[in-house]
mmCIF file of C-alpha atoms in Angstrom:
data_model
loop_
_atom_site.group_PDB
_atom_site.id
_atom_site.type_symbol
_atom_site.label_atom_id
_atom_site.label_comp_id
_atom_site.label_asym_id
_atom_site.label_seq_id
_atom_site.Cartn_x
_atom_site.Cartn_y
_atom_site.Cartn_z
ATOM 1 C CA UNK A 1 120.343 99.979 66.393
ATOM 2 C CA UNK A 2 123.514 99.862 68.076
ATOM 3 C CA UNK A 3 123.080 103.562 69.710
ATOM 4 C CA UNK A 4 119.299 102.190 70.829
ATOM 5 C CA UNK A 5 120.984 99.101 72.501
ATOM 6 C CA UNK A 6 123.420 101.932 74.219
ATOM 7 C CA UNK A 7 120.911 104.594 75.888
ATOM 8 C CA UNK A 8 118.474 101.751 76.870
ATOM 9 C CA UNK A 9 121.404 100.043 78.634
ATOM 10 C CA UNK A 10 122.430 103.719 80.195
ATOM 11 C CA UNK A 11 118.935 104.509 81.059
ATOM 12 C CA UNK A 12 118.178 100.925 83.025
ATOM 13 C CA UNK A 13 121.929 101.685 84.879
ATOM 14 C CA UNK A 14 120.670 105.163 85.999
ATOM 15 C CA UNK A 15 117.331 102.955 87.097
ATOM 16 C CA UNK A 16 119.665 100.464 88.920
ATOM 17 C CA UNK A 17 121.280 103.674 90.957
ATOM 18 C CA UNK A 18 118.157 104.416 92.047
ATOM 19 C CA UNK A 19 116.933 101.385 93.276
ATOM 20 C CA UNK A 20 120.432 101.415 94.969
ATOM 21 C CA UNK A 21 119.626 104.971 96.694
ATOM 22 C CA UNK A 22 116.189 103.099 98.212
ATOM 23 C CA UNK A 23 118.371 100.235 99.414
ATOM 24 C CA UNK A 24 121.025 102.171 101.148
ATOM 25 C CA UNK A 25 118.259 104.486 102.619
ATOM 26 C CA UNK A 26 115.172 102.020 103.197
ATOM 27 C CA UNK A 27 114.177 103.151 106.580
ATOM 28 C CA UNK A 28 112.557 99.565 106.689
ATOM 29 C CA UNK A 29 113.678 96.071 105.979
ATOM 30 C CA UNK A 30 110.935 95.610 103.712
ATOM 31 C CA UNK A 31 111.758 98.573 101.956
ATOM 32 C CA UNK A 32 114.817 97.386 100.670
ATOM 33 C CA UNK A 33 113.262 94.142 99.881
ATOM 34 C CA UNK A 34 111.131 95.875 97.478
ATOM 35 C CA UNK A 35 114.392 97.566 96.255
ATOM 36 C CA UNK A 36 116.074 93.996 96.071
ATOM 37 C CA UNK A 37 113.036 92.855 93.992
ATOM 38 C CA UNK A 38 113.243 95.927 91.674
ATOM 39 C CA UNK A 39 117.064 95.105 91.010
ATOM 40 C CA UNK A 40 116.574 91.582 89.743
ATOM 41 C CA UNK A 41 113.681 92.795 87.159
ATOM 42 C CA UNK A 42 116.077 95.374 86.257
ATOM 43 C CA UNK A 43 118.590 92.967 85.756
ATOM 44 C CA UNK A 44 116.897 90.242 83.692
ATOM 45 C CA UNK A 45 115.998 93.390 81.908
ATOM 46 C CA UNK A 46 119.648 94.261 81.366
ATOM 47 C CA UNK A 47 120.669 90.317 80.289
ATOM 48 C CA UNK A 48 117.269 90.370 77.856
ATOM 49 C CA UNK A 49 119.392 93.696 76.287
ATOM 50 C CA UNK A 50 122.883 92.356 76.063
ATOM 51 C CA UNK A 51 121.040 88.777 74.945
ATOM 52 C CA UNK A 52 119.923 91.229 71.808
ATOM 53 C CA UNK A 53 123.537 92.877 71.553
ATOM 54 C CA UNK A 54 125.639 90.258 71.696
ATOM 55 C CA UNK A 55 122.876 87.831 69.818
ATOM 56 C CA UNK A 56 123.303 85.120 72.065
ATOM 57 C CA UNK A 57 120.067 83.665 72.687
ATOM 58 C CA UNK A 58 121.416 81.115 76.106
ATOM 59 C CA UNK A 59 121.226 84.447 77.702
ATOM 60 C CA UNK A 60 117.781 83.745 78.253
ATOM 61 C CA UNK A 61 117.771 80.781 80.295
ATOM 62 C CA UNK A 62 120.130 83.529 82.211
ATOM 63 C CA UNK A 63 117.261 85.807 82.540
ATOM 64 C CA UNK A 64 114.414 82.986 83.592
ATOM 65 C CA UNK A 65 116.192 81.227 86.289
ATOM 66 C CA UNK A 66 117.032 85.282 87.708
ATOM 67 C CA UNK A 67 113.405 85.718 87.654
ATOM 68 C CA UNK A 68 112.780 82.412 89.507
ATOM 69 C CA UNK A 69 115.419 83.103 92.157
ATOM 70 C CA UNK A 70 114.152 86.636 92.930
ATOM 71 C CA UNK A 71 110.580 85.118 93.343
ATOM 72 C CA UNK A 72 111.953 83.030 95.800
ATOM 73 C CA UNK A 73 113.893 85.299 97.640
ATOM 74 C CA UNK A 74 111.326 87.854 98.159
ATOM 75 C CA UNK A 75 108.943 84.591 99.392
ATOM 76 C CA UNK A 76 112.068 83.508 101.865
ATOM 77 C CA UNK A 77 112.304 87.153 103.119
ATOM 78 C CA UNK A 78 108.448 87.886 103.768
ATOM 79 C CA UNK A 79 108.177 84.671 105.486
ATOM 80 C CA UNK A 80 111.300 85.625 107.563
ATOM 81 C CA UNK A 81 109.725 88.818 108.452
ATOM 82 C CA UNK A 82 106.267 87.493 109.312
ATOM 83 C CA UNK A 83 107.679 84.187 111.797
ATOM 84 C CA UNK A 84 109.496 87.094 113.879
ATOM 85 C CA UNK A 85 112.419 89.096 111.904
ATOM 86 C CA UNK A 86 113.874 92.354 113.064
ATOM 87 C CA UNK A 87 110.561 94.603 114.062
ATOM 88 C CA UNK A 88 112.676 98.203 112.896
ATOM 89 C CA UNK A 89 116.244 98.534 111.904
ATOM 90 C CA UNK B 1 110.748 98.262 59.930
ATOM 91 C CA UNK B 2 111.190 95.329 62.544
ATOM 92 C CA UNK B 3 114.811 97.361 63.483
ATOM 93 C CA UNK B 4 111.723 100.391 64.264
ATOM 94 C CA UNK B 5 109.552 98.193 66.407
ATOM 95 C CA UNK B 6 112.316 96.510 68.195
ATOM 96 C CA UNK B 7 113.852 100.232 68.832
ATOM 97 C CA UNK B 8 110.917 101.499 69.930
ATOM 98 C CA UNK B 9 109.739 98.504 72.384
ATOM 99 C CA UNK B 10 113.389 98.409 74.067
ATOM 100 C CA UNK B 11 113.149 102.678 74.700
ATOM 101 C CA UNK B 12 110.121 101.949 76.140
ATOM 102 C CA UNK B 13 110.721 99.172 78.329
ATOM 103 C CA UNK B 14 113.492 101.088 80.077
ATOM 104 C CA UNK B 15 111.618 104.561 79.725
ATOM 105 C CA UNK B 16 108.726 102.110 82.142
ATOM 106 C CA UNK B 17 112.074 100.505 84.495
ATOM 107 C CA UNK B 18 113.107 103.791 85.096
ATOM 108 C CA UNK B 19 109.790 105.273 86.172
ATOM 109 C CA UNK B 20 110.020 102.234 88.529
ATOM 110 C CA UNK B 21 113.059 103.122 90.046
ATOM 111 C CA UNK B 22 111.592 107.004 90.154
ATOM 112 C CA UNK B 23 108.832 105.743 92.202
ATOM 113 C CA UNK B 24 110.916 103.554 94.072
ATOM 114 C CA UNK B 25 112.949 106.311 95.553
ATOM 115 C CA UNK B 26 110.314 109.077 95.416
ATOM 116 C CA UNK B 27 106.987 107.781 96.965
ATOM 117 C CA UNK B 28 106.527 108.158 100.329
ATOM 118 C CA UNK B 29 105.950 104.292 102.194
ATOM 119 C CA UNK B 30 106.047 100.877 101.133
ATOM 120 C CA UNK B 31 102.769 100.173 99.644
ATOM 121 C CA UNK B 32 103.134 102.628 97.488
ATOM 122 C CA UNK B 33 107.075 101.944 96.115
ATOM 123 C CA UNK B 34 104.913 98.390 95.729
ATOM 124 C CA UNK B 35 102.991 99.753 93.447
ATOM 125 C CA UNK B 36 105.173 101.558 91.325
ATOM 126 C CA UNK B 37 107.928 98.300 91.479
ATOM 127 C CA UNK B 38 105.486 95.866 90.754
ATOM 128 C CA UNK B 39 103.474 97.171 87.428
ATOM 129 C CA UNK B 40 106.120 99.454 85.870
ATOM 130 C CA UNK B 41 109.020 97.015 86.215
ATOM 131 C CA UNK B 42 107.156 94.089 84.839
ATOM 132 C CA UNK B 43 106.148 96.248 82.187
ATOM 133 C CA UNK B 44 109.381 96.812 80.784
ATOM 134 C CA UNK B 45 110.679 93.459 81.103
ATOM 135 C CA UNK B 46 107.480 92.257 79.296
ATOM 136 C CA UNK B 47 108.337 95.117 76.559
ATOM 137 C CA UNK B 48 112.113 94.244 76.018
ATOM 138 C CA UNK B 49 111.188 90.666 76.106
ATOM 139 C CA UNK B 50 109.068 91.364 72.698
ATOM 140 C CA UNK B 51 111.749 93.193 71.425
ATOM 141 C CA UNK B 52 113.777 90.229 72.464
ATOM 142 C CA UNK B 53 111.213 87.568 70.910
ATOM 143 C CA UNK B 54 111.471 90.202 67.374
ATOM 144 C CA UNK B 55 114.934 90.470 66.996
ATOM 145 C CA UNK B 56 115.421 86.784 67.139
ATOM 146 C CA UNK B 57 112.805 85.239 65.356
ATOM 147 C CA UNK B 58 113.298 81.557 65.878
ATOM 148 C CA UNK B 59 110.651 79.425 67.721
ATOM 149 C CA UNK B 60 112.783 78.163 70.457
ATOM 150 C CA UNK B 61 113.747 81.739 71.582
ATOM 151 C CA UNK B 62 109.969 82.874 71.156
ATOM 152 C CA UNK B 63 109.013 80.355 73.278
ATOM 153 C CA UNK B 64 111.529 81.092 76.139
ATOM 154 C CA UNK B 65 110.807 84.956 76.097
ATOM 155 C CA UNK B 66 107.301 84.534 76.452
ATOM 156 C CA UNK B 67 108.056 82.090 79.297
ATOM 157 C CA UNK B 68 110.030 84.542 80.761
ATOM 158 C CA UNK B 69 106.475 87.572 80.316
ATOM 159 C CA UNK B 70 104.117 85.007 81.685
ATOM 160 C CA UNK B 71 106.374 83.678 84.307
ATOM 161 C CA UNK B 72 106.878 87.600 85.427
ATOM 162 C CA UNK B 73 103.118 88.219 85.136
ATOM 163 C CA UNK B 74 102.266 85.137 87.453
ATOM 164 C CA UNK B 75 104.957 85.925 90.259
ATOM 165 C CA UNK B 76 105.215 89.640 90.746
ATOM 166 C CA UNK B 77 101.627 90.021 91.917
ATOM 167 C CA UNK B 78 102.241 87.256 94.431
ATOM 168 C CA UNK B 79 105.312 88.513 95.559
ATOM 169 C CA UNK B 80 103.764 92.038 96.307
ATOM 170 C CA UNK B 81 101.065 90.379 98.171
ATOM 171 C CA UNK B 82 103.547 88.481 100.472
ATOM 172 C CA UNK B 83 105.953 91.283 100.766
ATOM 173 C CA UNK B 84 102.856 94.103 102.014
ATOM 174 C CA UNK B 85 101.020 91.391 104.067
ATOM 175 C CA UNK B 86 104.720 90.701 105.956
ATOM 176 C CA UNK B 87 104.791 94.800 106.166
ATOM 177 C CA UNK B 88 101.851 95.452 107.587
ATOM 178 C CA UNK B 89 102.520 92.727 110.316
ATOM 179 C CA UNK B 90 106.216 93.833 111.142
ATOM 180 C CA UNK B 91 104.368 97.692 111.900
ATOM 181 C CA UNK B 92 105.386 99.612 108.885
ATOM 182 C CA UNK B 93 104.120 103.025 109.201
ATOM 183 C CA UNK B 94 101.686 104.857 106.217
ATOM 184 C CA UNK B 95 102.079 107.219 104.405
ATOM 185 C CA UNK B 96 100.369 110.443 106.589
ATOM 186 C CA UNK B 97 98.054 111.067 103.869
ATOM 187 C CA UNK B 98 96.349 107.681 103.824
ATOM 188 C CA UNK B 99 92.699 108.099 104.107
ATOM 189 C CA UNK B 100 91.469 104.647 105.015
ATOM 190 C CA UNK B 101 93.233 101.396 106.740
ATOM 191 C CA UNK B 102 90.112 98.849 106.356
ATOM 192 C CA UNK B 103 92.253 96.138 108.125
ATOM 193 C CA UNK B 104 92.940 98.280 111.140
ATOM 194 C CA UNK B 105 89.639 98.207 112.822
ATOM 195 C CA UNK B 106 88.966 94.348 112.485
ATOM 196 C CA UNK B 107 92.801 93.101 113.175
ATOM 197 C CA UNK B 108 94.509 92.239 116.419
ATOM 198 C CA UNK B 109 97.991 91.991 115.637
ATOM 199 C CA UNK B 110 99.069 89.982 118.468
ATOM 200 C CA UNK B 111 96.765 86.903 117.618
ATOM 201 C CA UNK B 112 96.446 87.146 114.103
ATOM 202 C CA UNK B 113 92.997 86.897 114.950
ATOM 203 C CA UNK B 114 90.841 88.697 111.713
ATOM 204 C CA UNK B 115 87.235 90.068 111.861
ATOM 205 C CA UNK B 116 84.074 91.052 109.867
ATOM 206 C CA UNK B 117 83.088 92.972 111.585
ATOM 207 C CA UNK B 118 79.543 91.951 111.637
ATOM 208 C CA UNK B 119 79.633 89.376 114.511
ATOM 209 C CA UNK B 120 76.612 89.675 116.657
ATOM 210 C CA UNK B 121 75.724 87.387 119.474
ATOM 211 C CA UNK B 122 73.376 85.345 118.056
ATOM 212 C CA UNK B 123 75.462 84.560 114.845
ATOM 213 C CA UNK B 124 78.278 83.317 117.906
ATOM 214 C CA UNK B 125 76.257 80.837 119.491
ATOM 215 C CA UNK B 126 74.129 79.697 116.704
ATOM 216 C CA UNK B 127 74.229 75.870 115.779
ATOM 217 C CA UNK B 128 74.448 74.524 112.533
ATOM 218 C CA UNK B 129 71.452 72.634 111.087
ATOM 219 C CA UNK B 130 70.778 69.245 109.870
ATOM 220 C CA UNK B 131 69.772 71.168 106.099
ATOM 221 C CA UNK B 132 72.963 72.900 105.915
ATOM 222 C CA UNK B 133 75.179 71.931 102.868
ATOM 223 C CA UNK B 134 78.797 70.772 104.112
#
């Protein structure tokens, strides 16, 4: 179980790199939203894993109120963009 | 056989978060790294979240993964939606191999103004009836 635990927490890190590539590169602001987005579901993800390693359930209410505040941050920057952001950057 | 299960859901789950972040870096404009974040990632967190729900067991934490899936499942759609709607306003270019951009003939951009496009004259000046239903 233990060496599970491990290459599913490497594997979601390599994801996490990636998503980092897109948001250094995004030629667009909403591309790196969407690469914003993808971190935080990677990340509740991650604390869902280490909630099952360490077996410490609180890590859930961890994961839900991520989940929440990435909703609303993607809302906050869409609506941003739409009332007259940055056009190209 | 629950340890085989639980194994097995949490490989996938980050076998589907990593396709995401594939896609993410690897497809060509935004609407369609929305479509690869958007499904795949929820995916996997909906898949480690079982694993989650099976390795604890108890009703509380049940309760609160499942919260987690459903909450996942309601916002990511919406969140694509807002996210490609604010795109396509701000002038985000497409991919060069899109075949068809429906909104493009009906849409002004500087009013916001959206059409049919099966306005005719008469349907423009017509007045509403006394039988219509409000």
């Amino acid at each position: 179980m233990k060496i599970v635990i491990f290459i599913t927490l490497a594997v979601m890190t390599v994801a996490l790199c990636l998503a980092f590539v897109r948001l250094v590169k995004g030629p667009s602001l909403p591309d790196r939203v969407v690469a914003l987005e993808l971190f935080s579901t990677l990340s509740v993800g991650i604390i869902g894993v280490s909630a099952i390693m360490t077996d410490v359930a609180s890590f859930l209410d961890v994961s839900i109120v991520m989940a929440l505040m990435a909703f609303l941050a993607t809302i906050g920057f869409s609506r941003f963009l739409e009332r007259g952001g940055p056009r190209d950057d | 056989m629950i340890d085989v299960i639980k194994g097995a859901l949490l490989l996938g789950g980050a076998a589907f978060m990593l396709l995401a972040a594939v896609g993410v870096l690897r497809l060509p404009d935004l609407l369609t790294r929305l479509h690869a974040t958007t499904k795949s990632a929820t995916l996997g967190v909906a898949m480690i979240m079982l694993a989650v729900a099976l390795h604890f067991g108890e009703v509380a934490v049940v309760a609160r993964a499942f919260g987690v899936i459903l909450f996942l499942l309601m916002t990511a759609p919406v969140a694509a939606h807002t996210i490609g709607r604010a795109g396509y306003f701000v002038g985000s270019k497409l991919w060069s191999g899109t075949l068809k951009d429906e909104l493009r003939p009906n849409y002004d951009p500087l009013t916001h103004e959206l059409k049919s496009g099966m306005e005719t004259e008469a349907n423009a000046t017509r007045q509403s009836k006394d039988s219509d239903t409000r």
